[in-house]
């Protein structure tokens, strides 16, 4: 390895949605976490516009990489690998990151690691709490995904236990915030309002919690409709909508189901560690209730700090470093951006060998 210390120095690039993230880690130590977000450009549309996101990634890429290298105080030449989110995500947005990663890796003569966005959301916790226990149950909740995953090795084995059958948890927060005219993204603002509201004020439905429902799948679209109807009825009657109580009651319905199912999955599988990741893991009530229920069930809870829960490059670097540490094959130069990369593939080796990287490394095209 290029450095005398034996832990791999890896740069990670994340562009699956609206955040251009570039992170640098050494093994499980975070050195830099630079993020440029285009979220403000999407706000007036109430959701991420793929073409706007792709263009923003293109503009932000080089400056964000430079910023991360500066923050980490390392030279690109010292890297042991370049990791990138190969999927899942927005196709055009992913393509910008994958192309940039290839260009840097090739020019630097470093191995390229195409990794899975969801596995990265899990692996990032190594930067906060050290090596992931094996196995670990992971609850991933964001604007794009809501899944329960069981992993015995984050570089090679991620097993889906359950997932949302309709909306993602974060999507539900965003939609309800929109109905309440609270802006985008909805999660943080609902979290704030909910703190001053009564979570028991309105009994909103808990999706897929009946005795015959799938134990680990989620559904938030019925809840979303119920909340929207409740608000409409209030407005139609000319009554004021109690925003804080609606926010608190809606939030409670979401986090009650998420934590209940996650704890149940741990118990059923005999797993004593639960990690929660993704943007919704920043939710204060989710964190508190998960802590309470895990403690009661004898489960150790691991939740990274909010900045590592939302999309970032450090999580990609963390998984890339783990790939290097475990001697996983590098990706080939024809690594595709795969918008629907299955969660069961933490890493994408590609279809061709990677031998030619060594030829390039002698020349070190990057100056
Ligand atoms: O992981 P992330 O940054 O991007 C995706 O991959 O989707 O997650 C963004 C999502 C948004 O839906 C946002 O509303 C939600 O995470 N979110 C929250 C909170 N902070 C962000 N949801 C609930 N409570 C929060 N405090
Ligand atoms: Zn994500």
Tab-separated table of C-alpha atoms and ligand atoms in Angstrom:
chain	number	residue	atom	x	y	z
A	1	UNK	CA	0.000	0.000	0.000
A	2	UNK	CA	1.103	3.541	-0.674
A	3	UNK	CA	1.192	4.551	2.969
A	4	UNK	CA	3.298	3.120	5.746
A	5	UNK	CA	0.223	2.644	7.916
A	6	UNK	CA	-1.428	-0.581	6.864
A	7	UNK	CA	-5.024	0.557	6.641
A	8	UNK	CA	-6.274	1.352	3.134
A	9	UNK	CA	-6.671	5.000	2.146
A	10	UNK	CA	-9.773	5.227	-0.039
A	11	UNK	CA	-11.689	8.033	-1.702
A	12	UNK	CA	-15.423	7.495	-2.188
A	13	UNK	CA	-17.787	9.248	-4.582
A	14	UNK	CA	-21.564	9.331	-4.112
A	15	UNK	CA	-23.950	10.796	-6.696
A	16	UNK	CA	-27.027	8.554	-6.569
A	17	UNK	CA	-29.478	11.339	-5.755
A	18	UNK	CA	-29.057	15.069	-5.091
A	19	UNK	CA	-25.911	15.068	-2.970
A	20	UNK	CA	-22.459	15.157	-4.544
A	21	UNK	CA	-20.517	13.449	-1.787
A	22	UNK	CA	-16.778	12.865	-1.666
A	23	UNK	CA	-15.325	11.179	1.382
A	24	UNK	CA	-11.875	9.967	2.301
A	25	UNK	CA	-11.221	7.291	4.909
A	26	UNK	CA	-8.269	5.344	6.169
A	27	UNK	CA	-9.670	1.945	7.130
A	28	UNK	CA	-12.462	2.832	9.547
A	29	UNK	CA	-11.178	6.345	10.254
A	30	UNK	CA	-12.951	9.279	8.656
A	31	UNK	CA	-10.554	11.855	7.198
A	32	UNK	CA	-12.861	13.981	5.043
A	33	UNK	CA	-16.550	14.244	4.247
A	34	UNK	CA	-17.256	16.893	1.603
A	35	UNK	CA	-20.831	17.254	0.396
A	36	UNK	CA	-22.316	19.641	-2.160
A	37	UNK	CA	-26.095	19.428	-2.230
A	38	UNK	CA	-28.454	20.578	-4.975
A	39	UNK	CA	-31.439	20.256	-2.641
A	40	UNK	CA	-32.271	23.982	-2.877
A	41	UNK	CA	-32.566	23.716	-6.648
A	42	UNK	CA	-35.223	21.002	-6.239
A	43	UNK	CA	-37.178	22.654	-3.422
A	44	UNK	CA	-39.640	24.489	-5.647
A	45	UNK	CA	-40.524	21.223	-7.422
A	46	UNK	CA	-41.241	19.407	-4.150
A	47	UNK	CA	-38.895	16.552	-5.073
A	48	UNK	CA	-35.605	15.767	-6.787
A	49	UNK	CA	-35.531	16.520	-10.534
A	50	UNK	CA	-33.113	13.990	-12.086
A	51	UNK	CA	-31.741	16.229	-14.858
A	52	UNK	CA	-31.122	19.094	-12.461
A	53	UNK	CA	-29.332	16.706	-10.089
A	54	UNK	CA	-27.081	15.299	-12.858
A	55	UNK	CA	-25.995	18.738	-13.992
A	56	UNK	CA	-25.328	19.840	-10.435
A	57	UNK	CA	-23.154	16.736	-9.870
A	58	UNK	CA	-21.149	17.555	-12.959
A	59	UNK	CA	-20.502	21.093	-11.764
A	60	UNK	CA	-19.721	20.095	-8.177
A	61	UNK	CA	-17.573	17.026	-8.818
A	62	UNK	CA	-14.050	18.363	-9.249
A	63	UNK	CA	-14.324	21.121	-6.603
A	64	UNK	CA	-15.773	18.623	-4.099
A	65	UNK	CA	-12.988	16.107	-4.746
A	66	UNK	CA	-10.390	18.863	-4.308
A	67	UNK	CA	-12.067	19.991	-1.094
A	68	UNK	CA	-12.079	16.449	0.316
A	69	UNK	CA	-8.394	15.905	-0.485
A	70	UNK	CA	-7.527	19.210	1.162
A	71	UNK	CA	-9.656	18.455	4.215
A	72	UNK	CA	-8.022	15.027	4.602
A	73	UNK	CA	-4.564	16.475	4.060
A	74	UNK	CA	-3.630	13.686	1.673
A	75	UNK	CA	-2.423	13.570	-1.902
A	76	UNK	CA	-4.463	11.736	-4.531
A	77	UNK	CA	-1.316	9.770	-5.346
A	78	UNK	CA	-1.386	8.138	-1.891
A	79	UNK	CA	-4.837	6.617	-2.362
A	80	UNK	CA	-5.159	2.830	-2.359
A	81	UNK	CA	-8.408	2.906	-4.293
A	82	UNK	CA	-11.310	4.941	-5.626
A	83	UNK	CA	-14.804	3.756	-4.674
A	84	UNK	CA	-18.049	4.922	-6.223
A	85	UNK	CA	-21.758	4.276	-5.868
A	86	UNK	CA	-22.625	2.092	-8.868
A	87	UNK	CA	-26.328	1.948	-7.857
A	88	UNK	CA	-29.136	1.948	-7.025
A	89	UNK	CA	-30.155	5.533	-7.718
A	90	UNK	CA	-30.987	7.985	-10.498
A	91	UNK	CA	-29.360	6.715	-13.700
A	92	UNK	CA	-28.014	10.039	-14.964
A	93	UNK	CA	-26.813	11.090	-11.536
A	94	UNK	CA	-25.007	7.777	-10.962
A	95	UNK	CA	-23.375	8.058	-14.368
A	96	UNK	CA	-21.645	11.308	-13.413
A	97	UNK	CA	-20.110	9.720	-10.313
A	98	UNK	CA	-19.101	6.502	-12.051
A	99	UNK	CA	-17.480	8.416	-14.917
A	100	UNK	CA	-15.586	10.673	-12.533
A	101	UNK	CA	-14.415	7.714	-10.435
A	102	UNK	CA	-13.176	5.912	-13.529
A	103	UNK	CA	-11.329	8.991	-14.734
A	104	UNK	CA	-9.599	9.556	-11.393
A	105	UNK	CA	-8.814	5.869	-10.809
A	106	UNK	CA	-7.453	5.412	-14.308
A	107	UNK	CA	-5.392	8.579	-14.278
A	108	UNK	CA	-4.003	7.769	-10.837
A	109	UNK	CA	-3.395	4.103	-11.606
A	110	UNK	CA	-5.553	3.008	-8.685
A	111	UNK	CA	-8.118	0.215	-8.443
A	112	UNK	CA	-11.766	1.172	-8.908
A	113	UNK	CA	-14.500	-0.218	-6.634
A	114	UNK	CA	-18.112	0.065	-7.731
A	115	UNK	CA	-20.211	-0.363	-4.589
A	116	UNK	CA	-23.841	-0.557	-3.568
A	117	UNK	CA	-25.459	2.557	-2.100
A	118	UNK	CA	-27.470	0.604	0.484
A	119	UNK	CA	-24.524	-1.441	1.727
A	120	UNK	CA	-22.617	1.852	2.004
A	121	UNK	CA	-25.353	3.283	4.255
A	122	UNK	CA	-24.714	0.325	6.585
A	123	UNK	CA	-20.920	0.307	6.347
A	124	UNK	CA	-20.641	3.998	7.248
A	125	UNK	CA	-21.310	3.104	10.861
A	126	UNK	CA	-17.807	1.645	11.034
A	127	UNK	CA	-16.533	5.221	10.931
A	128	UNK	CA	-18.569	6.025	14.036
A	129	UNK	CA	-18.637	2.849	16.120
A	130	UNK	CA	-15.830	0.672	14.748
A	131	UNK	CA	-16.050	-2.687	12.975
A	132	UNK	CA	-19.594	-3.857	12.280
A	133	UNK	CA	-20.655	-6.839	14.362
A	134	UNK	CA	-21.325	-9.872	12.185
A	135	UNK	CA	-24.168	-10.392	11.757
A	136	UNK	CA	-25.806	-6.963	11.925
A	137	UNK	CA	-29.451	-6.165	11.272
A	138	UNK	CA	-29.840	-2.867	9.431
A	139	UNK	CA	-32.892	-0.667	9.087
A	140	UNK	CA	-32.333	1.652	6.134
A	141	UNK	CA	-34.801	4.470	5.883
A	142	UNK	CA	-34.440	7.349	3.450
A	143	UNK	CA	-36.262	9.230	0.731
A	144	UNK	CA	-35.599	6.434	-1.724
A	145	UNK	CA	-35.592	3.270	0.357
A	146	UNK	CA	-36.995	1.574	3.435
A	147	UNK	CA	-35.482	-1.846	4.003
A	148	UNK	CA	-34.576	-4.300	6.680
A	149	UNK	CA	-31.332	-6.018	5.785
A	150	UNK	CA	-29.298	-8.716	7.474
A	151	UNK	CA	-25.581	-8.781	6.781
A	152	UNK	CA	-22.916	-11.205	7.943
A	153	UNK	CA	-20.204	-9.531	5.829
A	154	UNK	CA	-20.920	-6.106	4.376
A	155	UNK	CA	-18.666	-6.701	1.346
A	156	UNK	CA	-20.332	-9.914	0.234
A	157	UNK	CA	-23.495	-10.836	2.078
A	158	UNK	CA	-26.530	-8.594	2.402
A	159	UNK	CA	-29.837	-10.388	2.735
A	160	UNK	CA	-33.122	-8.505	2.330
A	161	UNK	CA	-35.537	-9.294	5.155
A	162	UNK	CA	-38.220	-6.843	4.108
A	163	UNK	CA	-38.848	-3.566	2.325
A	164	UNK	CA	-41.565	-1.045	1.647
A	165	UNK	CA	-44.209	-2.204	-0.771
A	166	UNK	CA	-45.054	1.374	-1.752
A	167	UNK	CA	-43.587	4.676	-0.471
A	168	UNK	CA	-40.248	4.987	1.295
A	169	UNK	CA	-40.418	6.347	4.851
A	170	UNK	CA	-38.695	9.614	3.917
A	171	UNK	CA	-41.016	10.017	0.952
A	172	UNK	CA	-43.974	9.861	3.351
A	173	UNK	CA	-42.386	12.607	5.491
A	174	UNK	CA	-41.837	14.706	2.370
A	175	UNK	CA	-45.394	14.236	1.117
A	176	UNK	CA	-47.037	15.025	4.437
A	177	UNK	CA	-44.857	18.120	4.827
A	178	UNK	CA	-46.081	19.197	1.414
A	179	UNK	CA	-49.732	18.735	2.391
A	180	UNK	CA	-49.038	20.805	5.510
A	181	UNK	CA	-47.218	23.462	3.409
A	182	UNK	CA	-44.008	23.012	5.392
A	183	UNK	CA	-41.615	22.840	2.439
A	184	UNK	CA	-39.054	20.285	1.217
A	185	UNK	CA	-37.405	18.120	2.447
A	186	UNK	CA	-40.131	17.305	4.927
A	187	UNK	CA	-38.343	15.114	7.453
A	188	UNK	CA	-36.419	17.713	9.446
A	189	UNK	CA	-39.328	20.178	9.627
A	190	UNK	CA	-41.861	17.520	10.694
A	191	UNK	CA	-39.355	16.347	13.293
A	192	UNK	CA	-39.197	19.920	14.635
A	193	UNK	CA	-42.952	20.520	14.723
A	194	UNK	CA	-43.561	17.086	16.223
A	195	UNK	CA	-41.492	17.951	19.270
A	196	UNK	CA	-44.199	20.397	20.308
A	197	UNK	CA	-47.102	18.136	19.364
A	198	UNK	CA	-48.971	15.225	20.946
A	199	UNK	CA	-48.106	11.867	19.304
A	200	UNK	CA	-51.356	10.371	20.653
A	201	UNK	CA	-53.596	13.219	19.460
A	202	UNK	CA	-54.729	11.372	16.333
A	203	UNK	CA	-54.719	7.578	15.875
A	204	UNK	CA	-53.261	7.173	12.388
A	205	UNK	CA	-53.010	3.644	10.898
A	206	UNK	CA	-49.948	1.417	11.326
A	207	UNK	CA	-49.421	-0.188	7.906
A	208	UNK	CA	-48.919	-3.960	7.506
A	209	UNK	CA	-49.124	-4.751	11.210
A	210	UNK	CA	-52.050	-7.190	11.068
A	211	UNK	CA	-51.567	-10.819	12.092
A	212	UNK	CA	-51.555	-12.023	8.484
A	213	UNK	CA	-49.387	-9.218	7.088
A	214	UNK	CA	-45.750	-9.850	6.104
A	215	UNK	CA	-43.696	-9.421	9.281
A	216	UNK	CA	-40.876	-7.300	7.883
A	217	UNK	CA	-42.385	-5.385	4.960
A	218	UNK	CA	-43.531	-1.787	5.263
A	219	UNK	CA	-46.311	0.264	3.728
A	220	UNK	CA	-46.676	4.009	4.160
A	221	UNK	CA	-49.081	4.921	1.401
A	222	UNK	CA	-52.211	4.113	3.451
A	223	UNK	CA	-50.894	6.254	6.288
A	224	UNK	CA	-50.112	9.084	3.887
A	225	UNK	CA	-53.652	8.987	2.482
A	226	UNK	CA	-55.172	8.825	5.969
A	227	UNK	CA	-53.215	11.882	7.106
A	228	UNK	CA	-54.038	13.820	3.927
A	229	UNK	CA	-57.772	13.002	4.286
A	230	UNK	CA	-57.755	14.013	7.941
A	231	UNK	CA	-56.220	17.375	7.044
A	232	UNK	CA	-58.656	17.895	4.149
A	233	UNK	CA	-61.614	17.174	6.404
A	234	UNK	CA	-60.425	19.780	8.914
A	235	UNK	CA	-59.930	22.353	6.188
A	236	UNK	CA	-63.302	21.567	4.610
A	237	UNK	CA	-64.964	22.118	7.986
A	238	UNK	CA	-63.225	25.480	8.181
A	239	UNK	CA	-61.247	24.376	11.217
A	240	UNK	CA	-57.625	25.125	11.869
A	241	UNK	CA	-55.248	22.229	11.259
A	242	UNK	CA	-53.236	21.449	14.428
A	243	UNK	CA	-49.935	21.142	12.546
A	244	UNK	CA	-47.862	20.093	15.568
A	245	UNK	CA	-50.250	17.330	16.606
A	246	UNK	CA	-50.597	16.064	13.031
A	247	UNK	CA	-46.809	16.029	12.646
A	248	UNK	CA	-46.310	14.221	15.966
A	249	UNK	CA	-49.066	11.665	15.363
A	250	UNK	CA	-47.948	10.959	11.804
A	251	UNK	CA	-44.315	10.637	12.872
A	252	UNK	CA	-45.271	8.304	15.702
A	253	UNK	CA	-47.140	6.019	13.279
A	254	UNK	CA	-44.039	5.777	11.069
A	255	UNK	CA	-41.438	5.212	13.771
A	256	UNK	CA	-43.650	2.854	15.770
A	257	UNK	CA	-43.875	0.474	12.809
A	258	UNK	CA	-40.211	0.844	11.821
A	259	UNK	CA	-38.870	0.079	15.283
A	260	UNK	CA	-41.394	-2.654	16.031
A	261	UNK	CA	-40.506	-4.575	12.868
A	262	UNK	CA	-36.759	-4.034	13.208
A	263	UNK	CA	-36.716	-5.337	16.785
A	264	UNK	CA	-38.886	-8.271	15.802
A	265	UNK	CA	-36.516	-9.184	12.954
A	266	UNK	CA	-33.554	-9.093	15.371
A	267	UNK	CA	-35.361	-11.337	17.837
A	268	UNK	CA	-36.529	-13.793	15.172
A	269	UNK	CA	-33.035	-14.083	13.697
A	270	UNK	CA	-31.209	-14.079	17.014
A	271	UNK	CA	-29.266	-10.941	16.065
A	272	UNK	CA	-28.242	-8.686	18.937
A	273	UNK	CA	-27.094	-5.605	16.980
A	274	UNK	CA	-29.322	-3.219	15.068
A	275	UNK	CA	-27.998	-0.340	13.005
A	276	UNK	CA	-30.212	2.363	11.576
A	277	UNK	CA	-29.118	4.383	8.567
A	278	UNK	CA	-30.428	6.618	5.788
A	279	UNK	CA	-31.753	10.164	6.019
A	280	UNK	CA	-34.733	9.277	8.230
A	281	UNK	CA	-32.309	7.891	10.852
A	282	UNK	CA	-31.692	11.553	11.652
A	283	UNK	CA	-35.221	11.635	13.104
A	284	UNK	CA	-35.066	12.363	16.815
A	285	UNK	CA	-38.139	10.344	17.733
A	286	UNK	CA	-36.981	7.328	15.693
A	287	UNK	CA	-33.657	7.409	17.512
A	288	UNK	CA	-35.293	7.689	20.932
A	289	UNK	CA	-37.919	4.988	20.388
A	290	UNK	CA	-35.403	2.607	18.805
A	291	UNK	CA	-33.121	3.084	21.801
A	292	UNK	CA	-35.981	2.387	24.202
A	293	UNK	CA	-37.188	-0.734	22.406
A	294	UNK	CA	-33.707	-2.121	21.753
A	295	UNK	CA	-32.786	-1.723	25.405
A	296	UNK	CA	-35.935	-3.558	26.449
A	297	UNK	CA	-35.086	-6.393	24.043
A	298	UNK	CA	-31.388	-6.633	24.915
A	299	UNK	CA	-30.304	-5.386	21.482
A	300	UNK	CA	-27.366	-3.012	20.983
A	301	UNK	CA	-28.359	-0.053	18.808
A	302	UNK	CA	-25.904	1.666	16.478
A	303	UNK	CA	-26.935	4.865	14.720
A	304	UNK	CA	-24.335	7.060	13.038
A	305	UNK	CA	-24.418	10.829	13.564
A	306	UNK	CA	-27.015	12.506	11.304
A	307	UNK	CA	-24.454	13.805	8.789
A	308	UNK	CA	-23.294	10.246	8.120
A	309	UNK	CA	-26.909	9.004	7.870
A	310	UNK	CA	-27.860	11.211	4.934
A	311	UNK	CA	-26.188	10.560	1.575
A	312	UNK	CA	-22.461	11.266	1.642
A	313	UNK	CA	-19.192	10.127	0.100
A	314	UNK	CA	-17.646	8.889	3.344
A	315	UNK	CA	-20.030	5.937	3.393
A	316	UNK	CA	-18.861	4.912	-0.073
A	317	UNK	CA	-15.228	5.306	0.955
A	318	UNK	CA	-15.933	3.230	4.081
A	319	UNK	CA	-17.273	0.341	2.022
A	320	UNK	CA	-14.464	0.748	-0.525
A	321	UNK	CA	-11.880	0.522	2.272
A	322	UNK	CA	-13.555	-2.629	3.533
A	323	UNK	CA	-13.360	-4.077	-0.004
A	324	UNK	CA	-9.629	-3.361	-0.087
A	325	UNK	CA	-9.106	-4.728	3.430
A	326	UNK	CA	-10.894	-7.949	2.511
A	327	UNK	CA	-9.101	-8.292	-0.825
A	328	UNK	CA	-12.257	-8.097	-2.902
A	329	UNK	CA	-11.726	-7.875	-6.666
A	330	UNK	CA	-11.582	-4.366	-8.087
A	331	UNK	CA	-14.194	-3.382	-10.661
A	332	UNK	CA	-13.343	-3.429	-14.324
A	333	UNK	CA	-13.230	-0.242	-16.389
A	334	UNK	CA	-16.558	-1.114	-18.009
A	335	UNK	CA	-18.305	-0.818	-14.618
A	336	UNK	CA	-21.865	0.264	-15.393
A	337	UNK	CA	-24.043	2.698	-13.453
A	338	UNK	CA	-26.978	0.455	-12.519
A	339	UNK	CA	-30.032	2.369	-11.357
A	340	UNK	CA	-31.653	-0.810	-10.033
A	341	UNK	CA	-28.600	-2.583	-8.625
A	342	UNK	CA	-29.973	-5.303	-6.315
A	343	UNK	CA	-29.320	-4.872	-2.615
A	344	UNK	CA	-27.823	-8.371	-2.565
A	345	UNK	CA	-24.794	-7.107	-4.527
A	346	UNK	CA	-22.686	-4.983	-2.171
A	347	UNK	CA	-19.972	-4.706	-4.768
A	348	UNK	CA	-19.821	-4.793	-8.538
A	349	UNK	CA	-16.657	-6.461	-9.832
A	350	UNK	CA	-17.571	-5.833	-13.479
A	351	UNK	CA	-17.122	-8.163	-16.384
A	352	UNK	CA	-13.472	-7.746	-17.349
A	353	UNK	CA	-10.237	-8.081	-15.443
A	354	UNK	CA	-8.526	-5.101	-13.909
A	355	UNK	CA	-4.912	-6.035	-14.711
A	356	UNK	CA	-4.232	-3.025	-16.887
A	357	UNK	CA	-4.457	-0.733	-13.873
A	358	UNK	CA	-0.908	-1.694	-13.013
A	359	UNK	CA	0.384	-0.523	-16.374
A	360	UNK	CA	-1.172	2.860	-15.866
A	361	UNK	CA	0.139	3.228	-12.334
A	362	UNK	CA	3.736	3.413	-13.520
A	363	UNK	CA	3.028	6.517	-15.511
A	364	UNK	CA	0.844	8.187	-12.899
A	365	UNK	CA	-1.115	10.363	-15.268
A	366	UNK	CA	-2.408	12.557	-12.467
A	367	UNK	CA	-0.150	15.438	-11.674
B	1	LIG	O1	-30.558	9.321	2.766
B	1	LIG	P1	-31.108	10.603	2.227
B	1	LIG	O2	-30.309	11.853	2.419
B	1	LIG	O3	-31.357	10.511	0.689
B	1	LIG	C1	-31.957	9.424	0.069
B	1	LIG	O4	-31.238	8.462	-0.273
B	1	LIG	O5	-33.200	9.485	-0.059
B	1	LIG	O6	-32.572	10.764	2.852
B	1	LIG	C2	-33.370	11.896	2.596
B	1	LIG	C3	-34.708	11.694	3.270
B	1	LIG	C4	-35.734	12.755	2.945
B	1	LIG	O7	-36.950	12.131	2.611
B	1	LIG	C5	-35.861	13.548	4.244
B	1	LIG	O8	-37.155	14.102	4.428
B	1	LIG	C6	-35.564	12.484	5.266
B	1	LIG	O9	-34.530	11.716	4.707
B	1	LIG	N1	-35.126	13.057	6.549
B	1	LIG	C7	-35.823	12.928	7.700
B	1	LIG	C8	-35.126	13.691	8.684
B	1	LIG	N2	-34.017	14.243	8.093
B	1	LIG	C9	-34.038	13.844	6.780
B	1	LIG	N3	-36.944	12.265	7.967
B	1	LIG	C10	-37.420	12.326	9.231
B	1	LIG	N4	-36.841	13.051	10.217
B	1	LIG	C11	-35.687	13.733	9.996
B	1	LIG	N5	-35.122	14.440	10.990
B	2	LIG	ZN1	-29.311	7.020	0.525
